[in-house]
Amino acid sequence: MKTIKSFFCLLAVLGFAASCSEKTEMTTYEGRSDEAFLNKTEYAYTVSADMEDACSIEVYRAASGAAARVEVAVEVEDAAVADAFTAPATVDFAEGEIGALYTVSFDRSKLEVGKEYAVNIKLQSDTQLPYATEGKLVVMRDYTWVDYKTGVYSSGILPSFFGRALTWEQTLQVTRENPQLYRLADFYHNVGTSYSKAGYSLNFIWDGGSQITFPYPVDGDGCVQVASGFSHPSYGMVYLYIDTAPQYSNYDAATKTFTFNCAGLVSAGMLVNWTNDTFTLDN
């Protein structure tokens, strides 16, 4: 088990007031209808079996009015799969519309499962507005997940918040592409408590023996962070900080139990001390 430095930051909110006796003139900027921009610079699209092989992002312009067309340059960072992606050379704004969709399509059969592919999008539009004209879309072809077995998940983290033991029925899934890659999908969301969100999974690699590993970056202490999907009302997302050492996190064939030795982390530091989350397979 590793030792973590716990810390919390107290933020001070400072206010100030200013007065001015002189009249200040303001110069307004009249945007052009062909002055396009993005409202953010990073986009992500994970495509699963039931999703379309295309991702649309919203492009805005400084002023509505007449129909307008803005050229767009697209570059796939991995040249080896550049032919897997297609996108129009322009984004077209309809008359009176302030926004338009720009769609990047791809052929998933040419993409490696589980690998991220970056597509750089550059609007060929000069603007004086403080918004981005360049963005990056990251596309990842997801694995095909199928149900493997059911079991009971027991959280060592959540009792610190609710004052009682919390267990729930949970399905363990495996991928068709990699028979050693498993996940507990929506694991903390399945408990049914407040403040939980779907879309967060605990993934691990298991060959049927006692050892399990994790497909997440390992820090200098041999631990990984996994977003639980439980959002603390004061501190935000709670992360399982899992010790990957096999003596702490493993599978016990006698009890059919996976043990995840973990602490509960939030952005301010450690919120829950070391404990065990477990998942026991049904007979």
GROMACS .gro file of C-alpha atoms in nm:
model
  283
    1MET     CA    1   0.000   0.000   0.000
    2LYS     CA    2   0.130   0.340  -0.088
    3THR     CA    3   0.130   0.662   0.115
    4ILE     CA    4  -0.029   0.971  -0.035
    5LYS     CA    5   0.013   1.325   0.083
    6SER     CA    6  -0.333   1.459   0.162
    7PHE     CA    7  -0.399   1.823   0.104
    8PHE     CA    8  -0.689   2.056   0.060
    9CYS     CA    9  -0.675   2.405  -0.081
   10LEU     CA   10  -0.874   2.686   0.070
   11LEU     CA   11  -0.951   2.940  -0.200
   12ALA     CA   12  -0.997   3.303  -0.104
   13VAL     CA   13  -1.228   3.512  -0.317
   14LEU     CA   14  -1.112   3.871  -0.346
   15GLY     CA   15  -1.334   4.147  -0.470
   16PHE     CA   16  -1.254   4.496  -0.575
   17ALA     CA   17  -1.445   4.804  -0.681
   18ALA     CA   18  -1.337   5.085  -0.906
   19SER     CA   19  -1.494   5.412  -1.003
   20CYS     CA   20  -1.424   5.647  -1.288
   21SER     CA   21  -1.533   6.005  -1.319
   22GLU     CA   22  -1.456   6.034  -1.689
   23LYS     CA   23  -1.686   5.912  -1.962
   24THR     CA   24  -1.546   5.613  -2.145
   25GLU     CA   25  -1.623   5.555  -2.509
   26MET     CA   26  -1.674   5.199  -2.637
   27THR     CA   27  -1.602   5.092  -2.990
   28THR     CA   28  -1.815   4.800  -3.102
   29TYR     CA   29  -1.691   4.538  -3.347
   30GLU     CA   30  -1.919   4.446  -3.631
   31GLY     CA   31  -1.840   4.089  -3.727
   32ARG     CA   32  -1.859   3.962  -4.083
   33SER     CA   33  -2.089   3.684  -4.191
   34ASP     CA   34  -1.792   3.488  -4.329
   35GLU     CA   35  -1.593   3.522  -4.007
   36ALA     CA   36  -1.603   3.167  -3.867
   37PHE     CA   37  -1.475   3.029  -3.539
   38LEU     CA   38  -1.496   2.732  -3.299
   39ASN     CA   39  -1.628   2.751  -2.943
   40LYS     CA   40  -1.359   2.510  -2.823
   41THR     CA   41  -1.032   2.363  -2.945
   42GLU     CA   42  -1.061   1.994  -2.849
   43TYR     CA   43  -1.323   1.740  -2.950
   44ALA     CA   44  -1.342   1.367  -2.881
   45TYR     CA   45  -1.548   1.094  -3.046
   46THR     CA   46  -1.540   0.731  -2.935
   47VAL     CA   47  -1.726   0.522  -3.188
   48SER     CA   48  -1.889   0.199  -3.072
   49ALA     CA   49  -2.070  -0.065  -3.273
   50ASP     CA   50  -2.405   0.118  -3.278
   51MET     CA   51  -2.267   0.462  -3.368
   52GLU     CA   52  -2.222   0.636  -3.699
   53ASP     CA   53  -1.880   0.656  -3.867
   54ALA     CA   54  -1.891   1.034  -3.856
   55CYS     CA   55  -1.859   1.316  -3.608
   56SER     CA   56  -2.014   1.661  -3.647
   57ILE     CA   57  -1.888   1.971  -3.471
   58GLU     CA   58  -2.058   2.309  -3.450
   59VAL     CA   59  -1.893   2.600  -3.629
   60TYR     CA   60  -2.010   2.953  -3.557
   61ARG     CA   61  -1.978   3.286  -3.736
   62ALA     CA   62  -1.957   3.641  -3.613
   63ALA     CA   63  -2.280   3.758  -3.774
   64SER     CA   64  -2.580   3.598  -3.936
   65GLY     CA   65  -2.718   3.734  -4.258
   66ALA     CA   66  -2.650   3.618  -4.609
   67ALA     CA   67  -2.543   3.263  -4.682
   68ALA     CA   68  -2.166   3.220  -4.657
   69ARG     CA   69  -1.900   2.961  -4.726
   70VAL     CA   70  -1.569   2.929  -4.538
   71GLU     CA   71  -1.285   2.705  -4.651
   72VAL     CA   72  -1.156   2.440  -4.412
   73ALA     CA   73  -0.819   2.263  -4.408
   74VAL     CA   74  -0.808   1.915  -4.253
   75GLU     CA   75  -0.497   1.717  -4.160
   76VAL     CA   76  -0.481   1.365  -4.014
   77GLU     CA   77  -0.177   1.345  -3.787
   78ASP     CA   78  -0.117   0.976  -3.863
   79ALA     CA   79  -0.045   0.982  -4.236
   80ALA     CA   80  -0.079   0.603  -4.256
   81VAL     CA   81  -0.456   0.630  -4.205
   82ALA     CA   82  -0.515   0.963  -4.379
   83ASP     CA   83  -0.728   0.791  -4.645
   84ALA     CA   84  -0.963   0.662  -4.374
   85PHE     CA   85  -1.093   1.013  -4.309
   86THR     CA   86  -1.294   1.240  -4.537
   87ALA     CA   87  -1.429   1.589  -4.478
   88PRO     CA   88  -1.569   1.868  -4.698
   89ALA     CA   89  -1.343   2.150  -4.811
   90THR     CA   90  -1.586   2.412  -4.681
   91VAL     CA   91  -1.834   2.477  -4.403
   92ASP     CA   92  -2.154   2.631  -4.536
   93PHE     CA   93  -2.374   2.872  -4.341
   94ALA     CA   94  -2.736   2.904  -4.445
   95GLU     CA   95  -2.893   3.247  -4.473
   96GLY     CA   96  -2.987   3.383  -4.132
   97GLU     CA   97  -2.809   3.103  -3.941
   98ILE     CA   98  -2.534   3.181  -3.691
   99GLY     CA   99  -2.399   2.824  -3.682
  100ALA     CA  100  -2.338   2.527  -3.911
  101LEU     CA  101  -2.234   2.166  -3.868
  102TYR     CA  102  -1.903   2.044  -4.006
  103THR     CA  103  -1.882   1.665  -4.037
  104VAL     CA  104  -1.570   1.449  -4.042
  105SER     CA  105  -1.639   1.097  -4.169
  106PHE     CA  106  -1.417   0.791  -4.145
  107ASP     CA  107  -1.397   0.422  -4.227
  108ARG     CA  108  -1.370   0.240  -3.896
  109SER     CA  109  -1.244  -0.077  -4.063
  110LYS     CA  110  -0.917   0.108  -4.128
  111LEU     CA  111  -0.878   0.216  -3.765
  112GLU     CA  112  -0.710   0.010  -3.497
  113VAL     CA  113  -0.934  -0.071  -3.203
  114GLY     CA  114  -0.855   0.126  -2.890
  115LYS     CA  115  -0.615   0.367  -3.062
  116GLU     CA  116  -0.669   0.742  -3.079
  117TYR     CA  117  -0.643   0.927  -3.410
  118ALA     CA  118  -0.611   1.306  -3.419
  119VAL     CA  119  -0.759   1.520  -3.695
  120ASN     CA  120  -0.658   1.886  -3.708
  121ILE     CA  121  -0.928   2.122  -3.834
  122LYS     CA  122  -0.833   2.474  -3.947
  123LEU     CA  123  -1.089   2.731  -4.055
  124GLN     CA  124  -0.944   2.948  -4.330
  125SER     CA  125  -1.102   3.258  -4.187
  126ASP     CA  126  -0.938   3.574  -4.055
  127THR     CA  127  -1.103   3.704  -3.740
  128GLN     CA  128  -1.048   3.970  -3.480
  129LEU     CA  129  -1.270   3.787  -3.234
  130PRO     CA  130  -1.105   3.617  -2.933
  131TYR     CA  131  -1.209   3.270  -3.047
  132ALA     CA  132  -1.028   2.977  -3.200
  133THR     CA  133  -1.012   2.904  -3.570
  134GLU     CA  134  -0.822   2.578  -3.516
  135GLY     CA  135  -0.930   2.266  -3.331
  136LYS     CA  136  -0.841   1.901  -3.287
  137LEU     CA  137  -1.082   1.609  -3.317
  138VAL     CA  138  -0.967   1.282  -3.157
  139VAL     CA  139  -1.143   0.972  -3.287
  140MET     CA  140  -1.115   0.632  -3.124
  141ARG     CA  141  -1.272   0.308  -3.239
  142ASP     CA  142  -1.408   0.140  -2.930
  143TYR     CA  143  -1.394  -0.230  -2.855
  144THR     CA  144  -1.698  -0.450  -2.902
  145TRP     CA  145  -1.807  -0.528  -2.548
  146VAL     CA  146  -2.016  -0.837  -2.464
  147ASP     CA  147  -2.148  -0.960  -2.132
  148TYR     CA  148  -1.925  -1.221  -1.966
  149LYS     CA  149  -2.062  -1.290  -1.617
  150THR     CA  150  -2.258  -1.124  -1.340
  151GLY     CA  151  -2.158  -1.069  -0.982
  152VAL     CA  152  -2.174  -0.841  -0.679
  153TYR     CA  153  -1.968  -0.525  -0.646
  154SER     CA  154  -1.887  -0.391  -0.299
  155SER     CA  155  -1.750  -0.041  -0.253
  156GLY     CA  156  -1.505   0.049   0.021
  157ILE     CA  157  -1.515   0.414  -0.088
  158LEU     CA  158  -1.885   0.501  -0.081
  159PRO     CA  159  -1.960   0.404   0.285
  160SER     CA  160  -1.751   0.705   0.389
  161PHE     CA  161  -2.015   0.926   0.226
  162PHE     CA  162  -2.334   0.736   0.303
  163GLY     CA  163  -2.251   0.581   0.641
  164ARG     CA  164  -2.348   0.228   0.539
  165ALA     CA  165  -2.225  -0.065   0.332
  166LEU     CA  166  -2.311  -0.043  -0.035
  167THR     CA  167  -2.319  -0.342  -0.271
  168TRP     CA  168  -2.494  -0.395  -0.601
  169GLU     CA  169  -2.542  -0.636  -0.890
  170GLN     CA  170  -2.284  -0.574  -1.160
  171THR     CA  171  -2.212  -0.722  -1.503
  172LEU     CA  172  -1.857  -0.798  -1.608
  173GLN     CA  173  -1.795  -0.749  -1.981
  174VAL     CA  174  -1.518  -0.867  -2.211
  175THR     CA  175  -1.414  -0.753  -2.559
  176ARG     CA  176  -1.443  -0.966  -2.869
  177GLU     CA  177  -1.119  -0.823  -3.001
  178ASN     CA  178  -0.914  -0.895  -2.687
  179PRO     CA  179  -1.039  -1.183  -2.469
  180GLN     CA  180  -0.824  -1.065  -2.177
  181LEU     CA  181  -0.963  -0.710  -2.159
  182TYR     CA  182  -1.255  -0.670  -1.917
  183ARG     CA  183  -1.461  -0.386  -1.780
  184LEU     CA  184  -1.714  -0.311  -1.509
  185ALA     CA  185  -1.927  -0.063  -1.702
  186ASP     CA  186  -2.098   0.224  -1.519
  187PHE     CA  187  -1.983   0.058  -1.199
  188TYR     CA  188  -2.045   0.334  -0.941
  189HIS     CA  189  -2.350   0.455  -1.132
  190ASN     CA  190  -2.513   0.113  -1.094
  191VAL     CA  191  -2.536   0.150  -0.716
  192GLY     CA  192  -2.827   0.386  -0.771
  193THR     CA  193  -2.721   0.659  -0.529
  194SER     CA  194  -2.736   1.030  -0.589
  195TYR     CA  195  -2.447   1.217  -0.749
  196SER     CA  196  -2.347   0.930  -0.979
  197LYS     CA  197  -2.303   0.951  -1.354
  198ALA     CA  198  -2.311   0.691  -1.630
  199GLY     CA  199  -2.025   0.644  -1.875
  200TYR     CA  200  -1.744   0.559  -1.632
  201SER     CA  201  -1.597   0.210  -1.625
  202LEU     CA  202  -1.327   0.018  -1.441
  203ASN     CA  203  -1.118  -0.165  -1.702
  204PHE     CA  204  -0.859  -0.431  -1.631
  205ILE     CA  205  -0.664  -0.707  -1.802
  206TRP     CA  206  -0.706  -1.062  -1.671
  207ASP     CA  207  -0.583  -1.391  -1.815
  208GLY     CA  208  -0.786  -1.609  -1.578
  209GLY     CA  209  -0.512  -1.632  -1.313
  210SER     CA  210  -0.457  -1.442  -0.992
  211GLN     CA  211  -0.290  -1.136  -1.144
  212ILE     CA  212  -0.474  -0.840  -1.289
  213THR     CA  213  -0.328  -0.533  -1.458
  214PHE     CA  214  -0.478  -0.203  -1.564
  215PRO     CA  215  -0.475  -0.020  -1.901
  216TYR     CA  216  -0.413   0.319  -1.741
  217PRO     CA  217  -0.095   0.524  -1.689
  218VAL     CA  218   0.093   0.403  -1.382
  219ASP     CA  219   0.253   0.669  -1.163
  220GLY     CA  220   0.583   0.651  -0.975
  221ASP     CA  221   0.415   0.479  -0.681
  222GLY     CA  222   0.276   0.201  -0.897
  223CYS     CA  223  -0.080   0.331  -0.881
  224VAL     CA  224  -0.345   0.427  -1.137
  225GLN     CA  225  -0.635   0.672  -1.122
  226VAL     CA  226  -0.980   0.567  -1.243
  227ALA     CA  227  -1.275   0.806  -1.249
  228SER     CA  228  -1.556   0.639  -1.053
  229GLY     CA  229  -1.852   0.830  -1.192
  230PHE     CA  230  -1.943   0.945  -0.840
  231SER     CA  231  -1.930   1.322  -0.807
  232HIS     CA  232  -1.897   1.452  -0.451
  233PRO     CA  233  -2.127   1.754  -0.403
  234SER     CA  234  -1.840   1.960  -0.258
  235TYR     CA  235  -1.523   1.818  -0.415
  236GLY     CA  236  -1.633   1.690  -0.754
  237MET     CA  237  -1.537   1.365  -0.924
  238VAL     CA  238  -1.405   1.092  -0.697
  239TYR     CA  239  -1.123   0.880  -0.843
  240LEU     CA  240  -1.021   0.532  -0.737
  241TYR     CA  241  -0.647   0.552  -0.677
  242ILE     CA  242  -0.564   0.183  -0.721
  243ASP     CA  243  -0.246   0.018  -0.601
  244THR     CA  244  -0.154  -0.217  -0.886
  245ALA     CA  245   0.084  -0.433  -0.678
  246PRO     CA  246  -0.037  -0.797  -0.708
  247GLN     CA  247  -0.033  -0.849  -0.330
  248TYR     CA  248  -0.297  -0.578  -0.299
  249SER     CA  249  -0.504  -0.590  -0.620
  250ASN     CA  250  -0.569  -0.938  -0.757
  251TYR     CA  251  -0.812  -1.221  -0.823
  252ASP     CA  252  -0.880  -1.502  -0.574
  253ALA     CA  253  -1.007  -1.814  -0.750
  254ALA     CA  254  -1.125  -1.973  -0.424
  255THR     CA  255  -1.373  -1.693  -0.357
  256LYS     CA  256  -1.410  -1.580  -0.720
  257THR     CA  257  -1.330  -1.228  -0.603
  258PHE     CA  258  -1.142  -0.941  -0.764
  259THR     CA  259  -0.989  -0.704  -0.512
  260PHE     CA  260  -0.901  -0.345  -0.597
  261ASN     CA  261  -0.696  -0.187  -0.320
  262CYS     CA  262  -0.768   0.185  -0.349
  263ALA     CA  263  -0.800   0.526  -0.191
  264GLY     CA  264  -1.056   0.790  -0.285
  265LEU     CA  265  -0.905   1.094  -0.452
  266VAL     CA  266  -1.054   1.428  -0.553
  267SER     CA  267  -0.885   1.725  -0.715
  268ALA     CA  268  -0.788   1.864  -0.374
  269GLY     CA  269  -0.622   1.543  -0.252
  270MET     CA  270  -0.713   1.221  -0.072
  271LEU     CA  271  -1.070   1.217   0.055
  272VAL     CA  272  -1.099   0.849   0.157
  273ASN     CA  273  -0.814   0.649   0.308
  274TRP     CA  274  -0.697   0.313   0.176
  275THR     CA  275  -0.965   0.048   0.153
  276ASN     CA  276  -1.076  -0.232  -0.080
  277ASP     CA  277  -1.336  -0.238  -0.353
  278THR     CA  278  -1.430  -0.594  -0.450
  279PHE     CA  279  -1.621  -0.770  -0.724
  280THR     CA  280  -1.731  -1.130  -0.665
  281LEU     CA  281  -1.848  -1.344  -0.956
  282ASP     CA  282  -2.174  -1.536  -0.926
  283ASN     CA  283  -2.152  -1.912  -0.927
   0.00000   0.00000   0.00000
